[in-house]
XYZ file of C-alpha atoms in Angstrom:
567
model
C -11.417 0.641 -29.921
C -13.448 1.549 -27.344
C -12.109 2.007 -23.450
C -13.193 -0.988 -21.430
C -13.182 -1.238 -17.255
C -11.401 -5.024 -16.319
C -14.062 -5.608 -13.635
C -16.471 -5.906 -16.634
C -14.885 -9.497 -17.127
C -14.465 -11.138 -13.456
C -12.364 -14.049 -12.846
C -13.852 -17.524 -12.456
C -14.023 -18.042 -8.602
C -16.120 -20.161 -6.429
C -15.951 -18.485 -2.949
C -17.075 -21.766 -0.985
C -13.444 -22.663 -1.664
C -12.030 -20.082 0.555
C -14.863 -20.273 3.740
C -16.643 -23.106 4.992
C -15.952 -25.584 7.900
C -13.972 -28.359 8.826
C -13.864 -30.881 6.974
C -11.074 -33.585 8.761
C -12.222 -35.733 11.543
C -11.900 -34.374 15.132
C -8.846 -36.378 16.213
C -6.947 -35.496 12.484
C -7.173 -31.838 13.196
C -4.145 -29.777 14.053
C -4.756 -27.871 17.482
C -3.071 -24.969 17.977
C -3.484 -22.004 21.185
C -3.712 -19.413 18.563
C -3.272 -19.121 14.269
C -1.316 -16.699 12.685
C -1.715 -16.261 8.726
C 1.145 -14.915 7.445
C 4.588 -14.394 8.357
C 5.243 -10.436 8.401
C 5.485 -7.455 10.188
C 2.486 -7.876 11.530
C 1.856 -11.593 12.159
C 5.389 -11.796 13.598
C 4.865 -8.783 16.093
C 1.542 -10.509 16.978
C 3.773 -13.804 17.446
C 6.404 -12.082 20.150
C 3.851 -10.203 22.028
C 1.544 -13.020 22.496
C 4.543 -15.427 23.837
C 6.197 -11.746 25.697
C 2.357 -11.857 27.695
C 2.355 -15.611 28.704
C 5.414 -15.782 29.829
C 3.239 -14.429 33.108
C 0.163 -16.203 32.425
C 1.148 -20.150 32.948
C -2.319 -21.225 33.711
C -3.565 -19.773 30.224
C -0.501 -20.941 28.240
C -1.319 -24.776 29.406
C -4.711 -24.276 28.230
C -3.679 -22.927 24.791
C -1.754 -26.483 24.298
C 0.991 -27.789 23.067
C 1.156 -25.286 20.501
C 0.203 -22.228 22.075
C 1.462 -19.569 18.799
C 1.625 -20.856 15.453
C 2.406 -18.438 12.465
C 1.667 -20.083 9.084
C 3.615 -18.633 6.394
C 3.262 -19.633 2.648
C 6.614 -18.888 1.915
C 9.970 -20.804 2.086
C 11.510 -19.108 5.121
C 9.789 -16.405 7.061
C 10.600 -12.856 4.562
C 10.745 -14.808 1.460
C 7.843 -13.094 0.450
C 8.229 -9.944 2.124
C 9.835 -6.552 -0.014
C 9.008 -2.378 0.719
C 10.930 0.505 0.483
C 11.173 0.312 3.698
C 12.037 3.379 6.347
C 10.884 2.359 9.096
C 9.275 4.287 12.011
C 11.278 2.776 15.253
C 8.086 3.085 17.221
C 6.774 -0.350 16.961
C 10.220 -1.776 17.587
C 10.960 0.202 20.327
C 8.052 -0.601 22.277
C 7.998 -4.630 20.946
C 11.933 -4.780 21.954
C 12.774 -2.155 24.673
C 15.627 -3.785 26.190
C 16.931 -4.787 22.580
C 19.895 -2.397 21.216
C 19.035 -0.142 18.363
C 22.126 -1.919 17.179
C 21.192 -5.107 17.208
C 17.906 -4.297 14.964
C 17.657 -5.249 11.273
C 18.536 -2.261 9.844
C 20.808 -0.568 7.747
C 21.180 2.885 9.311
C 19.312 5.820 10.975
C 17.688 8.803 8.134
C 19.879 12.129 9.243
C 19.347 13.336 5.502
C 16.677 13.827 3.193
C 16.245 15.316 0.237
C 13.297 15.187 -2.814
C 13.192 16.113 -6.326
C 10.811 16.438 -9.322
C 12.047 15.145 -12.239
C 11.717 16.397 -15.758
C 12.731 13.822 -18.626
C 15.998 15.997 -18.043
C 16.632 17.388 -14.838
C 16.354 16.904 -11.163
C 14.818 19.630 -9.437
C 15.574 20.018 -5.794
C 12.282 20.801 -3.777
C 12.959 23.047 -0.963
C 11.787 23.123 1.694
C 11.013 19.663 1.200
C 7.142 18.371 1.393
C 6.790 17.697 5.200
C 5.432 14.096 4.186
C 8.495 13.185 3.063
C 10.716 13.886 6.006
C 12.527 10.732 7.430
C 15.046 11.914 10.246
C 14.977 9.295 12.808
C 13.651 6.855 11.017
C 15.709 3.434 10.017
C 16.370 2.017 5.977
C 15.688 -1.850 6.351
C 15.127 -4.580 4.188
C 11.476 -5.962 5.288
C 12.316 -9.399 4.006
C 15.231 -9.181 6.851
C 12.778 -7.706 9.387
C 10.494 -10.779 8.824
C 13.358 -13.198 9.353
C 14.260 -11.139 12.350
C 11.216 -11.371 13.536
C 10.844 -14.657 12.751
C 13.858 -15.716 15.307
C 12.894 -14.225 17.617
C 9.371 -15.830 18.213
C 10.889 -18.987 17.455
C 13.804 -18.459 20.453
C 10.373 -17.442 22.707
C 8.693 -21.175 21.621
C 6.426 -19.741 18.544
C 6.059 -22.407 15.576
C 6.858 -21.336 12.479
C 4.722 -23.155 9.323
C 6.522 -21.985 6.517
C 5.964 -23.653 3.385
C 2.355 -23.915 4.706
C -0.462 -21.790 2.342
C -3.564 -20.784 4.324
C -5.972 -21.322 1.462
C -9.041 -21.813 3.536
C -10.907 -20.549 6.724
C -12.490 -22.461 8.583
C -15.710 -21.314 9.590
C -19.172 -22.560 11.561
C -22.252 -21.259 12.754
C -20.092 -18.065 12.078
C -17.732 -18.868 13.959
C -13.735 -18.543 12.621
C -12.720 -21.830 14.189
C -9.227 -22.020 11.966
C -7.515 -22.276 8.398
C -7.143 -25.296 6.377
C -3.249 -25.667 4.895
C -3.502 -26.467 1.072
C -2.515 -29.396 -1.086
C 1.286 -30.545 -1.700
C 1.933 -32.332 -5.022
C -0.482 -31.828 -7.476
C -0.172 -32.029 -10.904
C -0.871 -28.750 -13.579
C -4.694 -30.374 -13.873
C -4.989 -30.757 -10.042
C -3.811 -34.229 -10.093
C -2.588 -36.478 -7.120
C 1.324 -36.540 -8.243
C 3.682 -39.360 -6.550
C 4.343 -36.540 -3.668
C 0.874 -35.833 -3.282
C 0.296 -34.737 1.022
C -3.720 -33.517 1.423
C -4.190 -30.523 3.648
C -5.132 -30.081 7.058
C -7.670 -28.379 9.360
C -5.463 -26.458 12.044
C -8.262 -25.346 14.454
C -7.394 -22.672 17.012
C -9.298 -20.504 20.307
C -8.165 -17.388 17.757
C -7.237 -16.637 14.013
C -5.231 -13.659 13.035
C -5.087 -12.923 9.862
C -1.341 -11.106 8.291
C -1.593 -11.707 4.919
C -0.376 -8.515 4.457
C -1.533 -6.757 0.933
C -4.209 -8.417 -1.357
C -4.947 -11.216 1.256
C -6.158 -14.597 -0.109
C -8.263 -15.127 3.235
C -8.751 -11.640 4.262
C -11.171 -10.225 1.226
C -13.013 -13.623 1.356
C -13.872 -13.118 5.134
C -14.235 -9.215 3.991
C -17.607 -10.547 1.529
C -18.506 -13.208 3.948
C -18.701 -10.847 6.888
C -19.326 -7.627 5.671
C -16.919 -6.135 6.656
C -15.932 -3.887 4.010
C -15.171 -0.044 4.252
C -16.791 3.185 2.806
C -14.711 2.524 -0.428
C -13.321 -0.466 -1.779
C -9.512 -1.435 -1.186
C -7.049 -0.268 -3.957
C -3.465 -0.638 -4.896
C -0.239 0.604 -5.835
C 2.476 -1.156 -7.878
C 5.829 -1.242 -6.474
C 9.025 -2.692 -8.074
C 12.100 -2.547 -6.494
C 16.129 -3.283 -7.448
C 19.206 -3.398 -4.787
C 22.176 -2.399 -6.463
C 25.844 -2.799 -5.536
C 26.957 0.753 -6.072
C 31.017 2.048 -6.176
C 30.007 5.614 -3.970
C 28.240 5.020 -0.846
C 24.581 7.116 -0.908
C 24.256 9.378 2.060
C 20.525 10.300 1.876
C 17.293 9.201 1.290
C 15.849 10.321 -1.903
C 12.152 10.289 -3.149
C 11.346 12.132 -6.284
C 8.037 12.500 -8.143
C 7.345 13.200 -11.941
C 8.619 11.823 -15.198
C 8.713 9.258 -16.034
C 4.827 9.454 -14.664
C 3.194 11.326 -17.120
C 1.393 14.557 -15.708
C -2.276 14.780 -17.953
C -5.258 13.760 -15.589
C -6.570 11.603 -18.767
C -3.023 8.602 -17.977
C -4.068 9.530 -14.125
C -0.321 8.233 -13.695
C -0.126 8.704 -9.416
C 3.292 7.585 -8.123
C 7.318 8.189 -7.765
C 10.057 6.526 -6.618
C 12.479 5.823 -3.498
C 16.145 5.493 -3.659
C 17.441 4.205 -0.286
C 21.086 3.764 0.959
C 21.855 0.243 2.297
C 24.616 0.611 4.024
C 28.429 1.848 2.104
C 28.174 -0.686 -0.984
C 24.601 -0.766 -1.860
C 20.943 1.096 -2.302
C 17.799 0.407 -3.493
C 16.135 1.853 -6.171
C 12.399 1.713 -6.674
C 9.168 3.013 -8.563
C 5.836 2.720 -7.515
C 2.808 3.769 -9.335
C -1.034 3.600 -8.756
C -3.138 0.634 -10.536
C -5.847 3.281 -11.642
C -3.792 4.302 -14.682
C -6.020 4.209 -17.948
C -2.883 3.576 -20.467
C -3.332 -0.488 -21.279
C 0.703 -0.530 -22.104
C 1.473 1.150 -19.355
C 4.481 -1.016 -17.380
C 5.568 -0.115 -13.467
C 8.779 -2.774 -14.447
C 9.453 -0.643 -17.884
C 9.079 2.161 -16.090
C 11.209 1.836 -13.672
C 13.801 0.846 -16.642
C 13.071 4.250 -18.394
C 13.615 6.016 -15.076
C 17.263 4.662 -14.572
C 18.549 6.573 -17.915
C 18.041 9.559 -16.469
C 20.957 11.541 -15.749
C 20.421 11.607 -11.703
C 19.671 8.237 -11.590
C 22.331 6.579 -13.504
C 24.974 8.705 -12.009
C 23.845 6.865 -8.720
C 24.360 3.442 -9.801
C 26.794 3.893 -12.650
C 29.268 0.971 -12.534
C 27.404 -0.782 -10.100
C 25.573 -4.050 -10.508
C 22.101 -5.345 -10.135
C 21.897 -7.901 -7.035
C 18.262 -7.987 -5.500
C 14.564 -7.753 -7.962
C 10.852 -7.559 -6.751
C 7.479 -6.684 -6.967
C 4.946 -5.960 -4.751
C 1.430 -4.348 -4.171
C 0.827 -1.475 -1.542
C -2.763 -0.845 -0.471
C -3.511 2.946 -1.032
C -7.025 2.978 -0.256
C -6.047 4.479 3.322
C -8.656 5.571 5.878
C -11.749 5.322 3.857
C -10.742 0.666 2.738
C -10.161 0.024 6.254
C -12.598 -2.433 7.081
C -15.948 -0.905 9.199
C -14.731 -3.679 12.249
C -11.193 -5.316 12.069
C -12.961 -8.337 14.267
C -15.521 -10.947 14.518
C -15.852 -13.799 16.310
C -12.337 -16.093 16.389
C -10.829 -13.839 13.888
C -8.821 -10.291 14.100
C -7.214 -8.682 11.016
C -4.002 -7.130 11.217
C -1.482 -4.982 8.979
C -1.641 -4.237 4.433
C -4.962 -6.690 4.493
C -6.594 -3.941 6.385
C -5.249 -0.806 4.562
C -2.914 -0.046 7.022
C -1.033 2.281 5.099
C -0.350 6.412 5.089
C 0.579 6.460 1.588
C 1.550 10.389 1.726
C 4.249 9.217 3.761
C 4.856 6.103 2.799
C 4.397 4.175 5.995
C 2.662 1.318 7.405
C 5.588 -1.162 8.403
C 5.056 0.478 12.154
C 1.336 0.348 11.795
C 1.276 -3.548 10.979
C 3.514 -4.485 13.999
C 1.563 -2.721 16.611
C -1.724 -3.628 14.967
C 0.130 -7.377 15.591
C 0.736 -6.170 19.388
C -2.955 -4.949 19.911
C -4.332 -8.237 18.581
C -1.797 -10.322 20.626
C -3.100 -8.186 23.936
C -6.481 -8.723 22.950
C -6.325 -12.448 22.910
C -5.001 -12.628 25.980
C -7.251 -10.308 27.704
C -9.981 -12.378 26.355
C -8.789 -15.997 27.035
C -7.920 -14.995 30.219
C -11.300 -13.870 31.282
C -12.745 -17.369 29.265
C -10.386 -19.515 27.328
C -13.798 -20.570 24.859
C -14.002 -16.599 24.162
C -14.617 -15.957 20.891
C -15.260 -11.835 21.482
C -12.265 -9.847 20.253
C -14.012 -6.563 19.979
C -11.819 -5.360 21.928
C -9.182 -5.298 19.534
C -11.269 -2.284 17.365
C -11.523 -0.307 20.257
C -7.550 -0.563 20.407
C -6.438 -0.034 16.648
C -9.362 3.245 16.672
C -7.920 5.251 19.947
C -4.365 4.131 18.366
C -1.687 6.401 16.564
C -2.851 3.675 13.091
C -6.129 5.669 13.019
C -4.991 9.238 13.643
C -2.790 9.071 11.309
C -4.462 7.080 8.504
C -6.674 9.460 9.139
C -5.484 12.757 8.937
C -4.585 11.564 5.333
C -7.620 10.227 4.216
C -8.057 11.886 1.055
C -4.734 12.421 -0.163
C -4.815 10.084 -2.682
C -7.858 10.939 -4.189
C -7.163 14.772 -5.777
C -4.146 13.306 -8.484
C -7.017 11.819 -10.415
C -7.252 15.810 -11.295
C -3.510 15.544 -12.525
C -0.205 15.965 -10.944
C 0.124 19.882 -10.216
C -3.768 20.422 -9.532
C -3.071 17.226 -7.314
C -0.350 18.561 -5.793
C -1.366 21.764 -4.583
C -4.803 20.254 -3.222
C -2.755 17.879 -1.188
C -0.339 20.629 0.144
C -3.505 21.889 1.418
C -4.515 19.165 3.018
C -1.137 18.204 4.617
C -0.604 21.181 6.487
C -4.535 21.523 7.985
C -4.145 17.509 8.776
C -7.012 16.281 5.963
C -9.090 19.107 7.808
C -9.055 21.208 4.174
C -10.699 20.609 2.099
C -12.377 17.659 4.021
C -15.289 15.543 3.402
C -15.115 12.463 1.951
C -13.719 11.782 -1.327
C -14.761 8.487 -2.660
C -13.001 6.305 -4.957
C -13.544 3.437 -6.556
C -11.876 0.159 -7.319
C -8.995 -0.098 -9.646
C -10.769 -2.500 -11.917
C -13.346 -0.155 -12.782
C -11.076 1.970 -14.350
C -11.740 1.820 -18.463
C -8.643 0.747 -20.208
C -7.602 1.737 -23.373
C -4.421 1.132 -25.926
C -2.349 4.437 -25.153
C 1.475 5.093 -26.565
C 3.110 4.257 -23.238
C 4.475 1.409 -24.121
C 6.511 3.031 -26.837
C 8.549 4.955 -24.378
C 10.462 1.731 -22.736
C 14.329 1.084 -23.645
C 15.376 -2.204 -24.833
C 17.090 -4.467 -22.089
C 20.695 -3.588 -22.595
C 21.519 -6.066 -19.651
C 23.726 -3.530 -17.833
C 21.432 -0.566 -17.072
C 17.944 -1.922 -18.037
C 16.861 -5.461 -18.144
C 13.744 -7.300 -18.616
C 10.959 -8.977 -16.897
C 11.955 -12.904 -17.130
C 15.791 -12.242 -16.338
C 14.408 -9.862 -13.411
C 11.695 -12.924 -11.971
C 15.675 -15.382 -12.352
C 16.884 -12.657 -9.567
C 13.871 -13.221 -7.278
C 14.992 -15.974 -6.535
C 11.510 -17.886 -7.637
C 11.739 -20.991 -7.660
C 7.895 -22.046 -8.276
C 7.311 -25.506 -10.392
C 6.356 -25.314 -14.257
C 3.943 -28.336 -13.666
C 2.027 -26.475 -10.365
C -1.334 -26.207 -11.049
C -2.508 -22.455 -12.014
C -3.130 -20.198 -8.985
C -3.937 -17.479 -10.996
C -7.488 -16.537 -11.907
C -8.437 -14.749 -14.909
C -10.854 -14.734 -17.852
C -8.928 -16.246 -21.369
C -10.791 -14.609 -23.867
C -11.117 -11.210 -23.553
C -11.098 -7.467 -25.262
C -7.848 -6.539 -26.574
C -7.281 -3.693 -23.953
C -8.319 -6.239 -20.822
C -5.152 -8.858 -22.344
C -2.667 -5.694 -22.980
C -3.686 -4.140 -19.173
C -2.422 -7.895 -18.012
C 0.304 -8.400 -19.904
C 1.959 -4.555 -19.410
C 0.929 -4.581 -16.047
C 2.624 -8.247 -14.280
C 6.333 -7.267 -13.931
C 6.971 -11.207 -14.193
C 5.313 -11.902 -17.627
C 2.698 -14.073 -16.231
C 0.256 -13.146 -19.303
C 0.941 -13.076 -23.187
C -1.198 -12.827 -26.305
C -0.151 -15.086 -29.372
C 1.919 -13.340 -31.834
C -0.602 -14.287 -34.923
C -2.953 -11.918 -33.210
C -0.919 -9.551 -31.767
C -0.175 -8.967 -35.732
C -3.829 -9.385 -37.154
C -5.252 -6.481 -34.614
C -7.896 -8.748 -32.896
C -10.579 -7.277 -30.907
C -11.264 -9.821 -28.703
C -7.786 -12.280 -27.941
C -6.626 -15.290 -25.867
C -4.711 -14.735 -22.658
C -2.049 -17.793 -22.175
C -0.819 -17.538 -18.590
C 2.359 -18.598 -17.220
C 1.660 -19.026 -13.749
C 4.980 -20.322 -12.573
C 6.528 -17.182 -13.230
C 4.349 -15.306 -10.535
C 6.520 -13.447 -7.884
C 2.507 -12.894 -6.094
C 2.849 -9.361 -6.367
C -0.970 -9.524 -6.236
C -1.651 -6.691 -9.158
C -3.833 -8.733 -11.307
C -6.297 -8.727 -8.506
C -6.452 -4.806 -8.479
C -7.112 -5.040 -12.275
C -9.631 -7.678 -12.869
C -8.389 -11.172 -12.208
C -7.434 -12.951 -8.510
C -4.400 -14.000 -7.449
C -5.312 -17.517 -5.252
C -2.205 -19.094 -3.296
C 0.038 -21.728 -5.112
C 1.761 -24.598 -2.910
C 3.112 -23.610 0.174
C 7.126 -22.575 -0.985
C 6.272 -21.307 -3.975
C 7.186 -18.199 -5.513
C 9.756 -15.463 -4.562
C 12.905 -15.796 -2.104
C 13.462 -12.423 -1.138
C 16.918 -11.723 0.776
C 16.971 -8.010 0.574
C 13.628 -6.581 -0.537
């Protein structure tokens, strides 16, 4: 069968759902100083700052209302939706918290050791000296679903509102103008029905909009096509799925390691590794990420990550330890080169993953999102003060461009681009351009979006283990340890074509690490060409990967979907 790219067969979608303007009557609208889509690092940094800055501005905090910072979060609780690696940089915190104990911070413990290895289906090989990209000393191991409840409690304790359980499905928007979000529906039916429960949304109208949607943002790429305010090169993704384990030996490093199970030829264009973390002296985390430009259609991130666990290293890590913690999650990899051409127009600033945010060569961008958060929060400010009907938050570009988020971003702005050549030719281009700082080689390397990659039915399906429900387990008893807890009679959030090519179904299905997608059995065995795509939308953890490969994830009802504790 021919290869076939995804984006050949886009998803039903009618974008004057996302963007258009209110629609309640004046007095019905929820007022609010200032909106805050989503509840993570950055939203929740954007939160504190803003209520740290009016603690001295009383004249500007009565104008902003009774509810002068209100953070609407789709999850359950602040977190719930929230998972990374994560080492975090302690810059952001530092300078959001400074009279706030290092011990008193969300973490596990401060990086003293590091070490990295390649792995063959055999061996771990220690690299020494260790890429420079990868060094962590100084930095802290947290779990970002903690951070955002941290976070979270804070703002609260300094008089933010938190929404949670509220899904931002719609901006609000006149004579170009971003005057708000509309909250979605509660209690409709698997057709869109009115069920017994049934509560309509509302128009919360604000002086300023933030949007913190973090990656694959339901209102941020609609405002992206609306505005035009897309990048050089269009966003793209990675694929992260993560496991905590309760462990018997305590793990005294950080460990990254690169290779198998990744396959090396440039034709899978397989881009990834994984991150084993210590969390504190009875657990760690184990994850794998990988790059959504693979070409393999049965190529799994979940299964993967499986396979990976056999391996000698590995299981000697976690042997006689038990699974406590599953998740999934996209990380945008685009870098420099997706970051939108202006992070601001009028009533609306973008903040954190949504805007690319991310050094992917060293696996940042938790510090990034929480001072982009703090930029935006002193750019509001700044500009109500000077005119509380302001709707000019340039301002904010000028802050996030002179800022350590674009230097850095930056100075890797190509380094994803060379392993489309293959791991080792990859490798030693990026080595190149790590030590010169992106200076060499330079230019631009452009890259397209994930969707446009052809697919095609490859072998590497074939190399998963079975579940064996001690080691290596599969995707529906992985979603049970999410803690999801999303309706079976919801109506479908997910947006995909049901009648594709063969390749386009398998891509889907390998892909979701929550078995969203199947293909009936009768033609599964008959070899169709062309087959039906049954989707299980309930089973979502919103990891947002089916938008990087064709299809587009749209929010379910508010409290829906994962309940992270230690992601």
């Amino acid at each position: 069968m021919p290869a076939v790219a995804p984006a050949e067969f886009p998803p039903p979608f009618d974008p004057n759902s996302v963007i258009g303007p209110p629609t309640d009557a004046p007095e019905d609208r929820i007022e609010v100083g200032v909106a805050i889509v989503g509840g993570g690092p950055a939203g929740l940094a954007c939160a504190n700052k803003l209520l740290q800055l009016l603690e001295n501005e009383p004249e500007l905090t009565e104008k902003l209302g009774e509810v002068p910072v209100a953070v609407i979060e789709k999850g359950k609780v602040a977190g719930a939706h929230l998972l990374s690696g994560a080492n975090m940089k302690p810059s952001a915190m530092e300078e959001l918290f400074p009279d706030l104990p290092k011990e008193e911070w969300p973490v596990y413990q401060e990086v003293t050791k590091d070490a990295v290895y390649l792995l063959t289906s055999k061996a771990a090989l220690p690299l020494k000296p260790m890429p420079p990209n990868f060094k962590n000393h100084g930095n802290y191991v947290t779990s970002v679903s903690k951070l955002g409840r941290f976070l979270a409690e804070k703002a609260e304790e300094a008089g933010a509102y938190i929404l949670s359980e509220t899904a931002a499905t719609k901006l609000l928007v006149e004579d170009r103008i971003v005057k708000g979000v509309r909250s979605g529906d509660r209690g409709r039916g698997k057709e869109g029905e009115e069920l017994a429960n049934f509560e309509p949304g509302s128009d919360v109208t604000a002086k300023a909009t933030v949007l913190a949607e973090g990656t694959v943002g339901h209102l941020t790429y609609a405002a992206y096509d609306y505005f035009d305010m897309h990048g050089a090169d269009p966003m793209r993704w990675e694929l992260g799925v993560k496991e905590v384990w309760e462990v018997k030996e305590p793990l005294d490093r950080v460990i990254h390691t690169m290779g198998w199970p990744l396959r090396k030829s440039p034709r899978f264009n397989e881009f990834g590794g994984s991150f084993i973390y210590p969390m504190g002296e009875d657990k760690i985390c184990i994850g794998l990420v990988a790059g959504l430009d693979y070409t393999d259609a049965t190529f799994s991130v979940h299964d993967a990550l499986q396979l990976m666990k056999t391996h000698p290293f590995i299981k000697k890590l976690i042997d006689g330890g038990k699974r406590v913690a599953w998740g999934a999650k996209t990380i945008p990899s685009g870098g420099y080169f997706s970051m939108p051409k202006r992070l601001a127009v009028p009533g609306m600033m973008v903040a954190g993953d949504a805007a690319s945010m991310v050094n992917v060569p060293t696996l940042k961008g938790v510090h990034y999102a929480m001072h982009a958060g703090m930029y935006a929060a002193e750019t509001i400010v700044e500009s109500l003060k000077q005119d509380i009907d302001s709707v000019n938050f340039e301002a904010y570009d000028d802050k996030v461009r002179n800022s350590l988020i674009e230097k850095e971003i930056k100075q890797s702005r190509n380094m994803r681009q060379p392993f489309s050549k293959g791991f080792f030719m990859g490798g030693a281009i990026v080595s190149a351009m790590t030590v010169t700082k992106g200076a060499f080689p330079g230019g631009h390397w452009s890259q397209e979006h994930d969707s446009e990659i052809e697919m095609d039915l490859g072998k590497a399906g074939d190399m998963y283990p079975k579940p064996d429900n001690e080691l290596t387990f599969n995707k529906l008893d992985s979603v049970f340890l999410s803690g999801n807890a999303t309706r079976d009679d919801a109506p479908n959030h997910v947006r995909v074509q049901t009648h594709v090519p063969r390749e386009i179904a398998q891509t889907w299905v390998s892909m979701c690490p929550a078995q969203v997608y199947e293909i009936p059995d009768d033609q599964l065995e008959n070899g169709a060409a062309e087959v039906d795509v049954h989707v299980t939308a309930s089973n979502c953890v919103q990891c947002g990967a089916i938008t990087a490969k064709g299809g587009r994830l749209t929010l379910p009802e508010g409290g829906d979907g994962p309940l992270y504790q230690e992601t």
